[in-house]
Coordinates of C-alpha atoms in Angstrom, one line a residue:
M900 CA -58.8 20.7 -65.8
S901 CA -61.8 19.4 -65.3
T902 CA -62.8 17.4 -67.9
E903 CA -64.7 14.1 -67.9
K904 CA -65.0 11.1 -69.9
V905 CA -67.8 8.3 -68.8
H906 CA -68.3 5.2 -70.6
D907 CA -70.3 3.5 -68.7
T908 CA -72.9 4.8 -66.3
E909 CA -74.1 1.5 -64.3
K910 CA -71.2 0.6 -62.4
G911 CA -68.2 2.3 -60.6
S912 CA -67.4 5.9 -59.8
V913 CA -66.5 8.1 -62.8
E914 CA -62.4 7.5 -61.5
E915 CA -63.2 4.2 -62.3
L916 CA -65.0 4.1 -65.3
R917 CA -62.3 6.3 -66.8
E918 CA -59.8 3.8 -65.8
E919 CA -61.7 0.8 -67.1
H920 CA -62.9 2.7 -70.7
H921 CA -60.3 5.3 -71.4
V922 CA -58.7 5.1 -74.5
D923 CA -55.2 6.1 -74.1
L924 CA -54.4 8.5 -76.6
S925 CA -50.7 7.4 -76.2
N926 CA -51.4 4.0 -77.0
N927 CA -54.4 3.1 -78.5
V928 CA -54.0 -1.0 -78.8
N929 CA -57.2 -1.6 -79.5
A930 CA -57.9 0.6 -82.0
R931 CA -61.2 2.4 -81.0
I932 CA -62.3 5.8 -82.2
Q933 CA -63.6 8.2 -79.3
N934 CA -66.0 10.6 -78.6
P935 CA -65.8 12.5 -75.6
L936 CA -69.1 12.7 -74.6
H937 CA -70.4 9.1 -74.9
G938 CA -72.0 7.6 -72.1
I939 CA -72.1 10.8 -70.0
P940 CA -75.8 11.1 -68.4
K941 CA -78.2 13.7 -69.8
A942 CA -78.3 15.6 -66.5
K943 CA -74.4 16.0 -65.8
L944 CA -73.4 16.6 -69.6
M945 CA -76.0 19.5 -69.4
A946 CA -74.7 20.7 -66.2
Q947 CA -70.9 20.7 -67.5
V948 CA -72.6 22.8 -70.8
E949 CA -74.0 25.2 -67.8
Q950 CA -71.0 25.3 -66.1
F951 CA -68.7 26.0 -69.7
A952 CA -71.3 28.9 -70.0
R953 CA -70.9 30.3 -67.2
E954 CA -66.9 30.4 -67.3
K955 CA -66.8 31.6 -70.7
G956 CA -69.3 34.4 -70.3
M957 CA -71.8 32.7 -72.7
E958 CA -75.2 32.6 -71.3
E959 CA -76.6 34.0 -73.6
Q960 CA -75.4 31.1 -75.9
L961 CA -76.6 28.8 -73.7
P962 CA -79.6 26.9 -75.2
F963 CA -77.6 26.6 -78.5
L964 CA -75.1 25.2 -76.7
K965 CA -76.9 22.3 -75.3
K966 CA -78.4 21.5 -78.2
G967 CA -75.2 21.5 -79.6
A968 CA -73.4 19.3 -77.0
L969 CA -76.8 16.5 -77.0
L970 CA -76.0 16.7 -80.9
A971 CA -72.3 16.2 -80.3
Q972 CA -73.1 13.1 -77.9
N973 CA -75.0 11.2 -80.4
P974 CA -75.0 12.5 -84.3
K975 CA -76.4 9.1 -85.0
D976 CA -79.9 9.3 -83.3
F977 CA -80.1 13.4 -83.6
E978 CA -83.9 12.3 -85.2
N979 CA -84.6 11.4 -81.6
I980 CA -83.5 13.9 -79.2
P981 CA -86.1 15.7 -77.6
E982 CA -84.5 19.0 -77.2
L983 CA -84.1 19.8 -81.2
D984 CA -87.1 21.0 -83.2
E985 CA -88.5 20.4 -86.7
E986 CA -85.6 23.2 -87.8
D987 CA -83.2 21.8 -86.0
R988 CA -83.3 18.4 -87.3
A989 CA -83.7 19.9 -90.7
I990 CA -80.2 22.1 -90.8
I991 CA -78.6 18.3 -89.8
R992 CA -79.9 16.2 -92.6
R993 CA -78.8 19.2 -94.6
E994 CA -75.3 18.5 -93.6
V995 CA -75.0 15.4 -95.5
T996 CA -77.6 16.1 -98.2
H997 CA -75.8 19.2 -99.0
R998 CA -72.1 19.0 -98.0
W999 CA -71.2 22.0 -100.6
S1000 CA -73.7 24.1 -99.6
Q1001 CA -71.4 26.1 -96.9
P1002 CA -71.4 29.8 -96.1
K1003 CA -69.8 33.1 -98.1
D1004 CA -67.2 33.2 -95.4
M1005 CA -66.3 29.6 -95.9
Y1006 CA -65.6 29.9 -99.8
K1007 CA -63.8 33.6 -99.0
T1008 CA -61.4 31.6 -96.6
V1009 CA -60.7 28.9 -99.5
I1010 CA -60.2 31.6 -102.0
I1011 CA -57.4 33.3 -100.2
C1012 CA -55.6 30.0 -99.6
S1013 CA -56.3 29.5 -102.8
I1014 CA -54.5 32.5 -104.1
A1015 CA -51.5 31.6 -101.3
A1016 CA -51.2 28.0 -103.1
A1017 CA -50.8 30.5 -106.4
V1018 CA -48.2 32.7 -105.1
Q1019 CA -46.3 29.3 -103.7
G1020 CA -46.3 27.7 -107.2
W1021 CA -45.2 30.8 -109.1
D1022 CA -42.7 31.4 -106.8
Q1023 CA -41.1 27.9 -107.8
E1024 CA -41.4 28.1 -111.0
G1025 CA -40.4 31.1 -112.1
S1026 CA -36.6 29.7 -111.6
N1027 CA -37.8 27.1 -114.6
G1028 CA -38.0 29.3 -117.5
A1029 CA -35.2 32.0 -116.1
N1030 CA -32.7 28.6 -116.1
L1031 CA -32.1 29.0 -119.4
S1032 CA -31.1 32.5 -119.6
F1033 CA -29.4 33.5 -115.9
P1034 CA -26.4 31.5 -116.5
Q1035 CA -25.0 33.1 -119.8
V1036 CA -25.7 36.4 -117.6
F1037 CA -23.3 35.6 -114.7
N1038 CA -20.9 33.7 -116.6
I1039 CA -21.9 30.1 -114.9
T1040 CA -23.2 28.1 -117.8
D1041 CA -22.5 23.9 -117.9
D1042 CA -22.1 23.4 -121.5
A1043 CA -19.8 20.4 -121.7
S1044 CA -16.8 22.9 -123.3
N1045 CA -16.7 25.3 -120.3
P1046 CA -13.9 23.7 -118.2
D1047 CA -15.9 24.9 -115.0
A1048 CA -19.4 22.8 -115.9
A1049 CA -19.1 20.8 -113.0
R1050 CA -18.8 23.9 -110.5
N1051 CA -21.5 25.8 -112.2
Q1052 CA -23.8 23.2 -112.3
W1053 CA -23.5 23.0 -108.2
I1054 CA -23.9 26.7 -108.5
I1055 CA -27.1 26.4 -110.9
G1056 CA -28.5 24.0 -108.8
L1057 CA -27.9 26.0 -105.7
I1058 CA -29.4 28.9 -107.3
N1059 CA -32.6 27.1 -108.1
S1060 CA -32.8 25.5 -104.4
G1061 CA -31.9 28.7 -102.4
P1062 CA -36.4 29.2 -101.7
Y1063 CA -36.2 25.4 -100.2
I1064 CA -33.3 25.7 -97.9
G1065 CA -34.6 29.0 -96.7
A1066 CA -38.0 27.5 -96.1
A1067 CA -36.9 23.9 -94.7
L1068 CA -34.2 25.8 -92.2
I1069 CA -35.8 28.8 -91.2
G1070 CA -39.1 29.6 -92.7
C1071 CA -40.8 26.4 -91.6
W1072 CA -39.6 26.5 -88.0
L1073 CA -40.7 30.3 -87.8
T1074 CA -44.5 29.1 -88.5
D1075 CA -44.7 28.0 -84.7
P1076 CA -43.8 31.2 -83.0
L1077 CA -45.6 33.5 -85.7
N1078 CA -48.9 31.7 -85.7
T1079 CA -48.4 32.2 -81.5
L1080 CA -47.9 35.6 -81.4
L1081 CA -50.0 36.7 -84.6
G1082 CA -52.3 34.2 -85.4
R1083 CA -53.0 32.3 -88.8
R1084 CA -54.1 35.2 -90.4
G1085 CA -50.8 37.2 -89.3
T1086 CA -48.6 34.9 -90.2
I1087 CA -50.0 34.4 -93.6
F1088 CA -50.2 38.1 -94.0
V1089 CA -45.9 38.5 -93.0
C1090 CA -45.5 35.9 -95.5
G1091 CA -47.4 37.5 -98.2
I1092 CA -45.2 40.8 -97.7
F1093 CA -41.4 37.9 -98.0
C1094 CA -43.3 36.5 -101.2
T1095 CA -44.0 40.4 -102.9
L1096 CA -40.5 42.1 -101.5
T1097 CA -37.9 39.2 -102.0
V1098 CA -39.0 38.1 -105.7
I1099 CA -38.4 42.1 -107.1
G1100 CA -35.1 41.6 -105.2
S1101 CA -34.2 38.7 -107.6
A1102 CA -35.1 40.4 -110.5
C1103 CA -32.9 43.1 -109.8
A1104 CA -30.1 41.1 -108.9
Q1105 CA -26.8 42.2 -110.4
T1106 CA -24.5 38.7 -109.8
W1107 CA -25.2 35.5 -108.6
P1108 CA -25.1 35.5 -104.9
Q1109 CA -27.3 38.7 -105.1
L1110 CA -29.0 36.2 -106.7
L1111 CA -29.4 33.2 -104.2
T1112 CA -29.8 35.6 -101.4
T1113 CA -32.8 36.9 -102.7
R1114 CA -34.1 32.9 -102.8
L1115 CA -33.0 32.1 -100.0
L1116 CA -35.4 35.5 -98.4
L1117 CA -37.9 34.0 -100.3
G1118 CA -38.2 30.7 -98.7
I1119 CA -38.7 32.1 -95.6
G1120 CA -42.0 33.4 -97.0
M1121 CA -42.8 30.4 -98.7
G1122 CA -41.7 27.7 -95.4
A1123 CA -43.8 29.7 -93.0
K1124 CA -46.7 30.2 -95.3
A1125 CA -47.3 26.8 -96.7
S1126 CA -46.6 25.5 -92.9
T1127 CA -49.5 27.6 -92.0
V1128 CA -52.1 28.2 -95.2
P1129 CA -53.0 24.5 -95.4
I1130 CA -53.7 24.2 -91.3
F1131 CA -56.0 27.7 -91.6
A1132 CA -57.7 25.6 -94.0
A1133 CA -58.1 22.6 -92.1
E1134 CA -59.0 24.1 -89.1
N1135 CA -61.9 26.4 -90.6
T1136 CA -63.9 23.6 -93.1
P1137 CA -65.8 20.8 -92.0
A1138 CA -64.9 16.8 -91.9
S1139 CA -67.0 16.0 -95.4
I1140 CA -65.3 18.7 -97.3
R1141 CA -62.3 18.9 -95.3
G1142 CA -60.1 17.0 -97.5
G1143 CA -61.6 18.4 -101.0
L1144 CA -60.6 21.9 -99.7
V1145 CA -57.5 21.5 -97.9
M1146 CA -56.0 20.1 -101.1
S1147 CA -57.0 23.2 -102.8
W1148 CA -53.5 23.8 -101.6
Q1149 CA -52.2 21.9 -104.0
L1150 CA -54.8 22.1 -106.3
W1151 CA -53.9 26.5 -106.7
T1152 CA -50.4 25.3 -106.3
A1153 CA -50.6 23.8 -109.8
F1154 CA -52.6 26.7 -110.9
G1155 CA -49.9 29.3 -109.9
I1156 CA -47.3 26.2 -111.6
F1157 CA -49.3 26.9 -114.6
L1158 CA -49.1 30.7 -114.3
G1159 CA -45.4 30.7 -114.1
V1160 CA -44.7 28.7 -117.1
T1161 CA -47.6 31.0 -119.3
A1162 CA -45.4 33.7 -117.5
N1163 CA -42.1 32.2 -118.8
L1164 CA -43.6 31.4 -122.0
I1165 CA -44.8 34.9 -122.6
L1166 CA -41.7 36.9 -121.4
F1167 CA -39.1 34.9 -123.3
R1168 CA -38.9 36.5 -126.2
V1169 CA -38.2 40.5 -124.2
G1170 CA -34.8 40.0 -124.8
S1171 CA -32.0 40.0 -122.5
I1172 CA -34.1 41.3 -118.9
A1173 CA -36.7 38.2 -119.7
W1174 CA -35.2 36.1 -117.0
R1175 CA -35.6 38.9 -114.4
L1176 CA -39.2 39.2 -116.0
Q1177 CA -39.9 35.8 -115.4
L1178 CA -38.3 35.5 -111.5
G1179 CA -40.1 39.2 -110.5
S1180 CA -43.8 38.3 -112.2
A1181 CA -44.8 36.1 -108.9
F1182 CA -45.3 39.7 -106.9
L1183 CA -48.5 39.5 -108.8
P1184 CA -50.3 36.6 -106.9
A1185 CA -48.9 37.7 -103.4
I1186 CA -50.5 41.3 -103.3
P1187 CA -54.5 40.6 -103.4
L1188 CA -53.3 37.5 -100.8
V1189 CA -51.7 41.0 -98.0
I1190 CA -55.0 42.9 -99.1
C1191 CA -57.6 40.3 -98.4
I1192 CA -56.2 38.0 -96.0
Y1193 CA -57.5 39.9 -93.3
M1194 CA -61.3 39.6 -94.7
C1195 CA -61.0 36.0 -93.8
P1196 CA -62.4 35.1 -90.2
E1197 CA -59.2 34.0 -88.1
S1198 CA -59.2 29.7 -87.0
P1199 CA -61.8 29.3 -84.3
R1200 CA -59.7 26.4 -82.9
W1201 CA -56.6 29.0 -82.9
Y1202 CA -59.1 31.7 -80.7
M1203 CA -59.9 29.1 -78.3
K1204 CA -56.3 27.4 -77.6
K1205 CA -55.8 31.2 -76.2
G1206 CA -58.7 31.3 -74.5
R1207 CA -60.7 33.5 -76.4
Y1208 CA -64.1 31.4 -76.9
Q1209 CA -66.2 34.4 -77.4
D1210 CA -63.9 35.0 -80.7
A1211 CA -64.2 31.6 -81.7
Y1212 CA -68.1 31.3 -81.5
R1213 CA -68.2 34.3 -83.8
S1214 CA -66.1 32.9 -86.4
L1215 CA -67.5 29.7 -86.0
K1216 CA -71.4 31.3 -86.7
R1217 CA -69.3 32.8 -90.0
L1218 CA -68.1 29.2 -90.7
R1219 CA -70.9 27.3 -90.4
N1220 CA -74.8 27.6 -91.8
S1221 CA -76.4 27.7 -88.6
E1222 CA -75.7 28.8 -84.5
L1223 CA -77.0 25.1 -84.0
Q1224 CA -73.6 24.2 -86.0
A1225 CA -71.1 26.7 -84.5
A1226 CA -72.2 25.7 -80.9
K1227 CA -71.8 21.8 -81.6
D1228 CA -68.6 22.3 -83.2
L1229 CA -67.4 24.7 -79.9
Y1230 CA -68.4 22.4 -77.3
Y1231 CA -67.2 19.1 -79.3
V1232 CA -64.0 20.8 -79.8
H1233 CA -63.6 22.6 -76.2
R1234 CA -64.5 18.8 -74.5
Q1235 CA -61.9 17.0 -76.7
L1236 CA -59.1 19.7 -76.0
Q1237 CA -59.5 19.2 -72.8
E1238 CA -58.3 16.0 -72.8
E1239 CA -56.0 16.2 -75.2
F1240 CA -54.5 19.2 -73.1
A1241 CA -54.1 17.0 -70.3
I1242 CA -52.5 14.2 -71.9
I1243 CA -50.0 15.7 -74.4
K1244 CA -48.4 18.5 -72.8
G1245 CA -46.5 21.1 -75.3
S1246 CA -45.1 24.0 -73.0
N1247 CA -43.1 25.9 -75.1
Y1248 CA -40.9 26.0 -78.3
F1249 CA -38.6 23.6 -78.0
S1250 CA -40.1 21.0 -75.5
R1251 CA -42.7 20.7 -78.4
F1252 CA -40.3 19.5 -81.0
I1253 CA -38.8 17.0 -78.8
E1254 CA -42.0 15.8 -78.2
L1255 CA -42.7 15.4 -81.9
F1256 CA -40.2 12.2 -81.2
T1257 CA -41.4 11.5 -77.5
I1258 CA -45.2 11.3 -77.8
P1259 CA -45.9 7.8 -79.1
R1260 CA -49.4 9.5 -80.2
V1261 CA -47.4 12.8 -81.7
R1262 CA -44.4 10.6 -83.1
R1263 CA -47.0 8.2 -85.3
A1264 CA -48.0 11.3 -86.8
T1265 CA -44.7 12.8 -87.3
L1266 CA -43.6 9.8 -89.1
A1267 CA -46.9 9.7 -91.2
S1268 CA -46.2 12.9 -92.3
F1269 CA -42.4 12.5 -92.8
V1270 CA -43.4 10.3 -95.5
A1271 CA -46.4 11.6 -97.1
M1272 CA -43.6 14.5 -97.9
I1273 CA -40.5 12.7 -98.9
A1274 CA -42.5 10.6 -101.3
Q1275 CA -43.5 14.2 -103.0
Q1276 CA -39.7 14.3 -103.4
M1277 CA -39.2 10.8 -104.1
C1278 CA -41.5 10.5 -106.8
G1279 CA -39.9 12.8 -109.1
I1280 CA -42.2 15.5 -110.2
N1281 CA -40.1 18.3 -109.0
I1282 CA -37.3 17.2 -111.3
I1283 CA -39.4 18.0 -114.0
A1284 CA -41.6 20.9 -112.2
F1285 CA -37.9 22.8 -111.5
Y1286 CA -36.1 21.8 -114.8
S1287 CA -38.6 20.7 -117.4
S1288 CA -37.1 23.8 -120.0
T1289 CA -33.9 22.5 -119.2
I1290 CA -34.8 18.4 -119.7
F1291 CA -37.1 19.1 -123.0
E1292 CA -34.1 21.3 -124.3
Q1293 CA -31.8 18.4 -123.8
A1294 CA -34.6 16.0 -125.6
G1295 CA -34.1 18.1 -128.8
Y1296 CA -36.4 20.9 -128.5
S1297 CA -35.5 24.4 -129.1
T1298 CA -35.6 27.3 -126.2
E1299 CA -39.3 28.3 -127.4
Q1300 CA -40.6 24.4 -128.0
A1301 CA -38.8 23.7 -124.5
L1302 CA -41.0 26.4 -123.2
L1303 CA -44.2 25.3 -125.0
A1304 CA -43.4 21.5 -123.4
S1305 CA -43.3 23.0 -120.0
F1306 CA -46.5 25.0 -120.7
G1307 CA -48.2 21.6 -121.3
F1308 CA -46.4 20.1 -118.0
G1309 CA -48.2 22.6 -116.2
L1310 CA -51.6 22.9 -117.8
V1311 CA -51.5 18.8 -117.2
N1312 CA -50.4 19.6 -113.8
F1313 CA -53.4 21.8 -113.3
I1314 CA -56.3 20.1 -115.1
F1315 CA -55.5 16.6 -113.5
A1316 CA -55.5 18.3 -109.8
F1317 CA -59.1 19.1 -110.1
P1318 CA -60.8 14.9 -109.9
A1319 CA -58.9 14.8 -106.2
V1320 CA -61.3 17.1 -105.2
W1321 CA -64.0 14.7 -104.9
T1322 CA -62.1 11.3 -104.3
I1323 CA -60.3 13.0 -101.7
D1324 CA -62.9 12.2 -99.3
T1325 CA -64.1 9.5 -101.0
F1326 CA -61.4 7.0 -102.1
G1327 CA -59.4 8.3 -99.3
R1328 CA -55.8 9.8 -99.0
R1329 CA -54.0 6.3 -99.1
N1330 CA -55.5 4.6 -101.5
L1331 CA -55.2 7.6 -103.8
L1332 CA -51.2 6.9 -103.3
L1333 CA -50.9 3.5 -103.2
F1334 CA -52.7 3.2 -107.0
T1335 CA -50.8 6.8 -108.4
F1336 CA -47.3 5.0 -107.1
P1337 CA -46.8 2.4 -109.3
N1338 CA -48.0 3.8 -112.1
M1339 CA -46.0 7.1 -111.5
A1340 CA -43.0 4.6 -111.6
W1341 CA -43.4 3.3 -115.1
T1342 CA -44.4 6.2 -116.6
L1343 CA -41.3 7.8 -115.4
L1344 CA -39.3 5.4 -116.5
A1345 CA -40.4 4.7 -120.0
A1346 CA -40.1 8.1 -120.2
G1347 CA -36.1 8.1 -119.3
L1348 CA -35.7 5.0 -121.5
C1349 CA -37.3 7.2 -124.8
F1350 CA -34.0 9.2 -124.1
L1351 CA -32.2 6.1 -125.9
I1352 CA -34.4 6.2 -128.9
P1353 CA -31.7 7.8 -131.5
T1354 CA -31.7 11.7 -132.3
S1355 CA -32.7 11.1 -135.9
N1356 CA -36.1 9.3 -134.5
A1357 CA -38.9 11.9 -134.9
A1358 CA -40.8 9.8 -132.5
R1359 CA -38.4 10.5 -129.4
V1360 CA -39.3 13.6 -128.7
P1361 CA -42.9 13.5 -128.3
L1362 CA -42.6 10.3 -126.6
I1363 CA -40.4 11.8 -124.0
A1364 CA -43.2 14.4 -123.4
L1365 CA -46.0 12.1 -123.5
F1366 CA -44.7 9.7 -121.0
I1367 CA -43.9 12.9 -118.7
F1368 CA -47.5 14.1 -119.1
I1369 CA -48.7 10.9 -118.4
F1370 CA -46.7 10.7 -115.4
D1371 CA -47.7 14.6 -114.3
A1372 CA -51.3 13.0 -115.1
F1373 CA -51.1 10.3 -112.0
Y1374 CA -49.3 12.6 -109.9
S1375 CA -51.9 15.6 -109.7
P1376 CA -54.5 13.6 -108.4
G1377 CA -53.0 11.4 -105.8
E1378 CA -48.9 12.6 -104.5
G1379 CA -50.0 16.4 -105.6
P1380 CA -52.5 17.0 -103.3
V1381 CA -52.7 14.5 -100.3
P1382 CA -49.0 15.2 -98.4
F1383 CA -50.4 18.9 -97.4
T1384 CA -53.9 17.8 -96.9
Y1385 CA -52.9 14.8 -94.9
S1386 CA -49.9 16.7 -93.0
A1387 CA -52.6 19.5 -91.6
E1388 CA -55.0 17.2 -90.4
V1389 CA -52.6 14.5 -88.7
F1390 CA -51.5 16.4 -85.4
P1391 CA -53.6 17.5 -82.3
L1392 CA -53.9 21.2 -81.7
T1393 CA -51.1 21.8 -78.8
H1394 CA -48.5 20.1 -81.8
R1395 CA -50.2 21.2 -85.2
E1396 CA -48.0 24.1 -85.7
M1397 CA -44.6 22.4 -85.1
G1398 CA -46.0 19.1 -86.6
M1399 CA -46.6 21.1 -89.6
S1400 CA -43.1 22.8 -89.7
W1401 CA -42.1 19.5 -89.5
A1402 CA -43.6 17.9 -92.4
V1403 CA -43.2 21.2 -95.0
A1404 CA -39.7 21.1 -94.0
T1405 CA -38.6 17.9 -94.6
C1406 CA -40.2 18.3 -98.0
L1407 CA -39.0 21.5 -98.6
F1408 CA -35.3 20.5 -97.0
W1409 CA -35.2 17.1 -99.9
A1410 CA -36.8 19.4 -102.8
A1411 CA -33.7 21.5 -101.7
V1412 CA -31.3 18.7 -102.1
L1413 CA -32.9 17.0 -105.3
S1414 CA -32.8 20.9 -106.7
M1415 CA -29.6 21.3 -106.0
T1416 CA -28.2 17.9 -106.9
F1417 CA -29.8 17.5 -110.5
P1418 CA -28.3 19.4 -112.7
R1419 CA -25.2 17.7 -111.5
M1420 CA -27.1 14.3 -111.6
L1421 CA -27.8 15.2 -115.2
G1422 CA -25.1 15.6 -116.3
T1423 CA -23.5 12.7 -114.9
L1424 CA -26.1 10.0 -115.5
G1425 CA -27.7 11.9 -118.1
P1426 CA -31.7 11.7 -118.2
E1427 CA -31.9 8.5 -118.8
G1428 CA -30.3 7.2 -115.5
S1429 CA -31.5 10.0 -113.8
F1430 CA -35.3 9.6 -114.3
G1431 CA -34.9 5.4 -113.9
L1432 CA -33.2 6.3 -110.4
Y1433 CA -36.2 8.1 -109.3
A1434 CA -38.4 5.5 -110.8
G1435 CA -36.8 3.3 -107.8
F1436 CA -37.8 5.8 -105.5
N1437 CA -41.2 5.8 -106.4
V1438 CA -41.4 1.8 -105.5
I1439 CA -39.6 2.5 -102.4
A1440 CA -42.1 5.2 -101.7
F1441 CA -45.2 2.9 -102.5
F1442 CA -44.0 0.4 -99.6
L1443 CA -43.5 3.2 -97.1
I1444 CA -46.9 4.8 -97.7
F1445 CA -48.5 0.7 -97.4
F1446 CA -47.0 0.0 -94.1
L1447 CA -46.3 3.2 -92.3
L1448 CA -49.6 5.7 -93.8
P1449 CA -53.1 5.5 -91.7
E1450 CA -56.4 6.5 -93.5
T1451 CA -57.8 9.8 -92.4
K1452 CA -60.9 10.3 -94.7
Q1453 CA -64.0 12.1 -93.2
R1454 CA -62.5 11.9 -89.3
T1455 CA -62.8 15.1 -87.0
L1456 CA -59.2 16.7 -86.4
E1457 CA -59.5 15.5 -82.9
E1458 CA -60.7 12.0 -83.3
L1459 CA -57.6 11.5 -85.2
D1460 CA -56.1 11.4 -81.7
Y1461 CA -57.1 8.1 -81.8
V1462 CA -56.3 6.7 -84.7
F1463 CA -52.3 7.6 -84.5
A1464 CA -52.7 5.9 -80.9
V1465 CA -52.6 2.8 -82.7
P1466 CA -49.1 1.4 -82.3
T1467 CA -47.1 1.8 -85.7
S1468 CA -46.3 -2.4 -84.9
K1469 CA -50.0 -2.8 -84.9
H1470 CA -50.7 -1.2 -88.2
I1471 CA -47.6 -2.8 -90.1
A1472 CA -48.8 -6.2 -88.9
Y1473 CA -52.4 -5.6 -90.3
Q1474 CA -51.4 -4.5 -93.7
G1475 CA -48.6 -7.6 -93.5
K1476 CA -50.7 -9.9 -92.0
V1477 CA -54.5 -9.1 -92.7
F1478 CA -54.7 -6.2 -95.7
L1479 CA -52.6 -8.0 -98.1
P1480 CA -53.4 -11.3 -98.2
Y1481 CA -57.4 -10.0 -98.3
W1482 CA -55.9 -8.3 -101.3
I1483 CA -54.4 -11.1 -103.3
N1484 CA -57.5 -13.0 -102.8
K1485 CA -60.0 -10.7 -103.9
W1486 CA -58.7 -9.5 -106.6
V1487 CA -55.6 -11.7 -108.0
F1488 CA -57.7 -15.5 -106.7
R1489 CA -61.1 -13.3 -107.4
R1490 CA -62.3 -14.8 -104.5
K1491 CA -65.5 -13.5 -103.8
D1492 CA -65.9 -15.1 -100.4
V1493 CA -63.3 -13.1 -98.3
Q1494 CA -63.9 -10.8 -95.5
L1495 CA -61.9 -7.5 -94.7
Q1496 CA -61.7 -8.2 -90.7
P1497 CA -61.4 -3.6 -90.0
L1498 CA -58.4 -2.2 -88.3
Y1499 CA -60.0 0.1 -86.4
N1500 CA -63.0 -1.0 -83.9
F1501 CA -66.2 1.2 -83.8
D1502 CA -68.2 -1.3 -81.9
E1503 CA -67.7 0.4 -78.0
V1504 CA -67.4 3.9 -79.0
E1505 CA -69.5 5.9 -80.8
S1506 CA -67.3 8.6 -83.0
I1507 CA -69.1 11.4 -84.3
T1508 CA -68.2 11.1 -87.9
V1509 CA -68.5 7.5 -89.0
F1510 CA -72.5 8.3 -88.5
E1511 CA -72.5 11.8 -89.2
K1512 CA -70.3 12.7 -92.5
G1513 CA -71.0 16.1 -92.3
A1514 CA -70.0 16.8 -88.8
G1515 CA -67.4 20.0 -89.1
H1516 CA -64.5 19.6 -87.8

């Protein structure tokens, strides 16, 4: 590998300079954000670009590659790069002033990813309505009068948790080999087939073990799809809108949940086969996913990982507004990946898994994604998403009213996910979580306490629904979209599939635990105790996020290597000793003279996204 980093051209040899100024991806103590092209003399850079073009058979694209390399090296000063003409400069200006103006293939990719997310939401919501009837069909009711109620509560929980068990134990861990073999698009295609056939199978189940088996198989498709789609979206979108577009996973998962509760409401009147139709209807959005996925460009980064640079360039030209932007992104990512592969050597499936916990830079991303994902289960959203019909029925609603209330929950979940499209790249991932978790804690606690109101009081049921809906409104723009967006971007390309497998497996394993235990918890603690317990989990999650989650907004996927090379101890110390006193002085004591010392140091080296928010990674 022939990558070189030069940060000071006036002293010593290249190797001495690299030794003196190199930012260690394993231990970035000074928290510097590095552009790998920074400081390379122009003549040397042009020679390197020419060598790159020869090696990759891209001599025809050499003029664009040279311009792109100069632009990637010094994005702040693009107006003064003599090789760029006025048309080139206009293109770069437009990146910032019209960041949502993107090619049709970019939005086609986003639409297909959105359909994949809707499949996910509908798959998980079908059982919510079916919970009201399939236990009677299979003689596993959990009525208090049933001597087997406790056993049946565990069975119902097991059936509901089936997709999450299948995803956490098998589906997520197939992500790496499937992506390696089939690419992002091929993996999504296979998952779409799984999500079509298994839900039809669940609708035809004749015993509860058969139903459990089909739902376990559904989890294989759900897990690999949930691990792949956010990566696919993250790798295809520019940094300035990446968060907003990648979080469309959660937005359209919420839409899928809304479609699911709508189908539950429509179908509950059809009689004894209602639960079959409620489960089976989830195949509908999977059909266009399977048909349309190959209409999108494959991930350029996946092509580059395979050494297919010509294919990567063709994909980038479809995903960017100009060939200059495509050339800039191709060469910039190539240089970053050279350094990444040199430092982080993930050679096979098992070594990459072990390296999630042994390589410091990757371990910090693993920890951060774990916190973001487990917090989604700790916040309590899924006790409502999976069992809202049961909860509302216990609150005193009839079956129809419970399904209507679940419909309201799904509608709130979808509507309030929209603000995050804009706030996730401005307010930031970390800040969204720190704002919403305290609010989720008090609203969930309030909903639980409302179950203590006597059933004779007419305010009881409306208050329970009100606080659940407010809780949902805080969840949707915060912990709803952030975990998948965050986890899709924090891992280096060498470990991205494996890292996302870990993150989604974490999320879905604990979703399985939640889904399996909640019926029994509800029977033992009651709704007030269950809601109170999860309110406490929200408080714990808040502190985990505060100390362990670095901000990632508007950084390129490659530059995040340097953010996550900052030691965890340094990050914890900064939050506790610098940021927290600053926040208390500014917002509690209302002092105007306090200044926040930044964690990351941008003085010595320039980052491509610090100055140019439209950079495309």
